Short mmCIF file of C-alpha atoms in Angstrom, two decimals:
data_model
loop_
_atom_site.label_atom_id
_atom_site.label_comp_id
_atom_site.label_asym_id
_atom_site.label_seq_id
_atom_site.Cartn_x
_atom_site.Cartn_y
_atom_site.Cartn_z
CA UNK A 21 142.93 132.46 138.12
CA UNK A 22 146.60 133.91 138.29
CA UNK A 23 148.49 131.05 140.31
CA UNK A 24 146.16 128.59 139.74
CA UNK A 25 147.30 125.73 138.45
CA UNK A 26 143.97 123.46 138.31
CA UNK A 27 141.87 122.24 135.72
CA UNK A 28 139.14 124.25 134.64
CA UNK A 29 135.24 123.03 135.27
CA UNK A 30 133.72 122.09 131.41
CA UNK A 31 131.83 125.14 130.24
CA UNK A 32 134.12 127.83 132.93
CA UNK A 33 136.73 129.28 132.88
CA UNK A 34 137.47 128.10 136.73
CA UNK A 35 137.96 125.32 138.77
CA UNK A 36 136.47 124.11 141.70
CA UNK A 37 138.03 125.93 144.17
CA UNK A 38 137.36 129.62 142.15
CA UNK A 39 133.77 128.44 140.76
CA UNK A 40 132.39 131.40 142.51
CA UNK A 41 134.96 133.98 141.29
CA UNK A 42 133.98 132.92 137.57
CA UNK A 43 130.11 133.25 138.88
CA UNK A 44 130.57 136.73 140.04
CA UNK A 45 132.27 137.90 136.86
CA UNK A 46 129.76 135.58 134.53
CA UNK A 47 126.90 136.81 136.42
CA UNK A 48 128.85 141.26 136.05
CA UNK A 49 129.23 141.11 132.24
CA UNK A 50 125.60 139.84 131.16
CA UNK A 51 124.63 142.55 129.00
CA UNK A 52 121.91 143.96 131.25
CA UNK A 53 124.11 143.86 134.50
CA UNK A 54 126.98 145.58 132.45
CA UNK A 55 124.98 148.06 130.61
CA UNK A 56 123.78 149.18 133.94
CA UNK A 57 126.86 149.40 135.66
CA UNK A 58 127.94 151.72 132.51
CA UNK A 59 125.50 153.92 133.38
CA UNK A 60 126.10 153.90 137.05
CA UNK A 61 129.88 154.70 136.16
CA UNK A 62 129.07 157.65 133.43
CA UNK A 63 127.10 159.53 136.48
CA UNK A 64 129.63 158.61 139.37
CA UNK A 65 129.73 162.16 139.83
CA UNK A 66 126.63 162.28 141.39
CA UNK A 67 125.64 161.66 144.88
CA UNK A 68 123.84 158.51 144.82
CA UNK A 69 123.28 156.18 147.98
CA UNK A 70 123.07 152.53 146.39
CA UNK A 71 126.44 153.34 144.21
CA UNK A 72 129.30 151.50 145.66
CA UNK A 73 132.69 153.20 146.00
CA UNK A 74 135.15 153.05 143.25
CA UNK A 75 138.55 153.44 142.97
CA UNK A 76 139.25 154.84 139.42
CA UNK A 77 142.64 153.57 137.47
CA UNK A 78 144.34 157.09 135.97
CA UNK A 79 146.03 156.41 132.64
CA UNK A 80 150.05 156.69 132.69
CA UNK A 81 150.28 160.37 131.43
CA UNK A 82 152.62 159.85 128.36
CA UNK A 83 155.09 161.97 129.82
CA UNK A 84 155.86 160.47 133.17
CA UNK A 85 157.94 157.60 134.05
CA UNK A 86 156.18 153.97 133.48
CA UNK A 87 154.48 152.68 136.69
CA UNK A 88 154.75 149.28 137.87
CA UNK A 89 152.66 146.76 136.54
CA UNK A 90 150.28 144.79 139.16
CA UNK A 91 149.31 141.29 137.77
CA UNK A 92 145.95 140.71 136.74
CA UNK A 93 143.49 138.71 139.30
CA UNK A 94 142.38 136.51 136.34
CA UNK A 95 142.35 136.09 132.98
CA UNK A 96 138.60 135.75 132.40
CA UNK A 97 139.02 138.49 129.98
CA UNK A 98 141.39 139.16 127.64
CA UNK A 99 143.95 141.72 128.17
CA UNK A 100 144.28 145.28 127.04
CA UNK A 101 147.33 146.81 124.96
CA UNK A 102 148.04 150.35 126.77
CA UNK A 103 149.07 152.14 123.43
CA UNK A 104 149.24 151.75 119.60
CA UNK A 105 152.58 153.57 118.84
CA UNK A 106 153.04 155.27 115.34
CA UNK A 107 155.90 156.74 113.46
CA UNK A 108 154.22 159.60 110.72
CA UNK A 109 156.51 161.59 108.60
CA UNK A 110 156.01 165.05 108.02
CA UNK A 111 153.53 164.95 105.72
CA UNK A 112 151.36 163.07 108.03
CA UNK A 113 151.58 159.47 106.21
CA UNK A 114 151.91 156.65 109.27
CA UNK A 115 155.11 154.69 108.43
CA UNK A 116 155.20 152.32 110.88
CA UNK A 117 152.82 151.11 114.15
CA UNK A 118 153.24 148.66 116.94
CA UNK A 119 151.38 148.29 120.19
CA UNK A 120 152.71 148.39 123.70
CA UNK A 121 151.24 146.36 126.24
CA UNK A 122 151.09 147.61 129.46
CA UNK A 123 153.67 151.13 129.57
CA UNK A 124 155.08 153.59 126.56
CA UNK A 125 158.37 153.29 128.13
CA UNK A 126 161.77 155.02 127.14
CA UNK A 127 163.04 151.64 126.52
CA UNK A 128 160.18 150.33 124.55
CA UNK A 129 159.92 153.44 122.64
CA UNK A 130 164.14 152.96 121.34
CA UNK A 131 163.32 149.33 120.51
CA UNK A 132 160.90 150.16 118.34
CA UNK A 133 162.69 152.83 116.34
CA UNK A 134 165.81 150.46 115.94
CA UNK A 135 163.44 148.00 114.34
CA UNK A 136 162.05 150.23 111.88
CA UNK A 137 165.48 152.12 111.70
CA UNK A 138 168.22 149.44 111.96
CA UNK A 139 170.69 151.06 110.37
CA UNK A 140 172.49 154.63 110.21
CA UNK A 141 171.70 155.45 107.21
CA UNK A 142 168.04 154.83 107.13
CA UNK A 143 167.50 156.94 110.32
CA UNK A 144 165.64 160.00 110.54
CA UNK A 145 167.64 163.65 111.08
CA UNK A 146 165.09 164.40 113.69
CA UNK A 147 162.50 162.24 115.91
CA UNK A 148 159.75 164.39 117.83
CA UNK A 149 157.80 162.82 120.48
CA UNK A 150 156.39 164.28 123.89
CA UNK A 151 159.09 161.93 125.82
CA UNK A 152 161.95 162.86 123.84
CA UNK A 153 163.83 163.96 126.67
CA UNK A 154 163.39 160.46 128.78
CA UNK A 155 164.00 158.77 125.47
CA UNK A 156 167.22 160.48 125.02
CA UNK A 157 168.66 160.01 128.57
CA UNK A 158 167.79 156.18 128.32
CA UNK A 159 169.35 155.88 124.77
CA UNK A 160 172.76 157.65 126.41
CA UNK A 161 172.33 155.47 129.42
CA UNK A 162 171.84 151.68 127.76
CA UNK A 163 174.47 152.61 125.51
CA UNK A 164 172.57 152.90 121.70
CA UNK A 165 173.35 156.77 121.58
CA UNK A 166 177.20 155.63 120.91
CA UNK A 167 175.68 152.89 118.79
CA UNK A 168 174.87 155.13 116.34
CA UNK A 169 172.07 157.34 117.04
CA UNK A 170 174.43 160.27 118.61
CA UNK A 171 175.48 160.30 114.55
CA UNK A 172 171.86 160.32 113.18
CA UNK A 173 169.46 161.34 114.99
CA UNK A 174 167.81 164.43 117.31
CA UNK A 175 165.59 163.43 119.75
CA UNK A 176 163.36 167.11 120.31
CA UNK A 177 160.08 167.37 121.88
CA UNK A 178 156.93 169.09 120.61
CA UNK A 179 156.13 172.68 121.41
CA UNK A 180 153.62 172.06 124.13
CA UNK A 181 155.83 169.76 126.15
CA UNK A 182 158.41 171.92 125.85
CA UNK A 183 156.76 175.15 127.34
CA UNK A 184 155.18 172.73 130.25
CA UNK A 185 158.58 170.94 130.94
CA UNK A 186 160.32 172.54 134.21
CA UNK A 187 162.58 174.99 133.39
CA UNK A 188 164.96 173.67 135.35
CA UNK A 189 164.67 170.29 133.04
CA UNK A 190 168.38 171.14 131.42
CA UNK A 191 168.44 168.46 129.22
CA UNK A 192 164.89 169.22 127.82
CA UNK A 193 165.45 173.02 127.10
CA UNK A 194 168.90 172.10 125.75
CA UNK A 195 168.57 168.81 123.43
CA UNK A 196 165.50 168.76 123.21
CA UNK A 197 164.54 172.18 121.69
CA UNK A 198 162.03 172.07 118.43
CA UNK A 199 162.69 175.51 117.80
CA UNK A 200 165.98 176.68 118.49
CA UNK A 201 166.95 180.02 117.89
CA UNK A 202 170.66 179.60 117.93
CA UNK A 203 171.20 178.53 114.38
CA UNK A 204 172.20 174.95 115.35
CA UNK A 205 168.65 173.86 113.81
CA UNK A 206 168.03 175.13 110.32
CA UNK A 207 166.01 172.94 109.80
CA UNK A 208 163.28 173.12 112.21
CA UNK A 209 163.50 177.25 112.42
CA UNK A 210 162.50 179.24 109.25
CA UNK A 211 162.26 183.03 108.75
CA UNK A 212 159.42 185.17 107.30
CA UNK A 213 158.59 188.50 106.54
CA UNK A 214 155.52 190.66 107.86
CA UNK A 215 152.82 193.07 106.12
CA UNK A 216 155.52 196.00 107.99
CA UNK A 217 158.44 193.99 105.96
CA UNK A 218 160.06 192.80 109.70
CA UNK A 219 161.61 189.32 109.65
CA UNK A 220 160.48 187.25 112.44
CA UNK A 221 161.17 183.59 112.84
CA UNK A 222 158.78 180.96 113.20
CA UNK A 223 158.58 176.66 113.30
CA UNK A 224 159.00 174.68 109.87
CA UNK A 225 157.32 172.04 111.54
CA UNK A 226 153.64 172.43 113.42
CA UNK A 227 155.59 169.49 115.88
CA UNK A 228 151.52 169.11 117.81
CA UNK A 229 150.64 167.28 115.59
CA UNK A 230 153.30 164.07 116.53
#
């Protein structure tokens, strides 16, 4: 139990004083018990009277800020990582992974990249994830955009993030652009020509796919 500091009973995961507290959970994960309550849970939609009332945990949507962590009643079971973060290249090839364990924080997300990127000159020209914008006002905030990445690196969003973001999100529609029309991203913005010969632009990059 979290705060306990007794010794456990042989054969629990308890002492004494929380004997029933490892009961209950012993007695809610025997495979019967839990396959049932799996059911119950996949038709909670439904009106039924002997199903108890549960409050339902809502992931972290990626793009929001990270909520505060409540600690964990026990430790009868072992915890959960939140995310398995993955840096892909272009091409789609996974270069590096990590796991987070309770938020895909700004903060986390920088640490990361600096360990798989600790220099200047092994750093990407461009970095597109959905929180690009967060990540790049935490980078100028703690101080690692003058550290080097301000030199490197362009933090941009994918397409659909950037169409949902507010418009009034200044530092989204301005940094954080993956397709920006004012020539300051080569790169990312390539022309083509139509069956009527008319050039139209269009993405390099399909960025829904980071």
């Amino acid at each position: 139990m979290n705060g306990c500091h007794s010794s456990k009973i042989c054969g629990t995961q308890a002492c004494l004083q929380h004997k029933e507290e490892w009961a209950k959970y012993e007695f809610n994960h025997k495979p019967a018990i839990y396959s049932g309550m799996k059911r119950m849970l996949r038709q909670s939609g439904k009106n039924v009277p002997w199903q108890p009332t549960t409050t339902k945990t809502v992931p972290q949507p990626h793009d929001e800020p990270a909520p505060d962590v409540q600690p964990s009643k026990n430790y009868f079971r072992a915890g959960r990582f939140y995310y398995v973060e993955t840096i892909c290249a272009p091409c789609g090839v996974v270069i590096a992974w990590t796991k987070f364990d309770k938020s895909e924080s700004p903060t986390q997300i920088l640490n990361f990249l600096e360990s798989v990127y600790p220099t200047e000159e092994s750093r990407p020209d461009y970095v597109c994830i959905d929180k690009a914008c967060a990540v790049l006002c935490t980078c100028i905030t703690n101080g690692s955009w003058e550290r080097g990445w301000k030199n490197t690196t362009w933090f941009i969003v994918d397409s659909y993030h950037y169409i949902n973001h507010c418009t009034d999100d200044f530092i989204c529609h301005k940094w954080c652009n993956p397709a920006p029309l004012n020539g300051s991203a080569p790169n990312l913005v390539i022309s083509e020509t139509d069956s009527q010969g008319c050039v139209f632009y269009k993405r390099a990059f399909n960025t829904q796919v980071s």
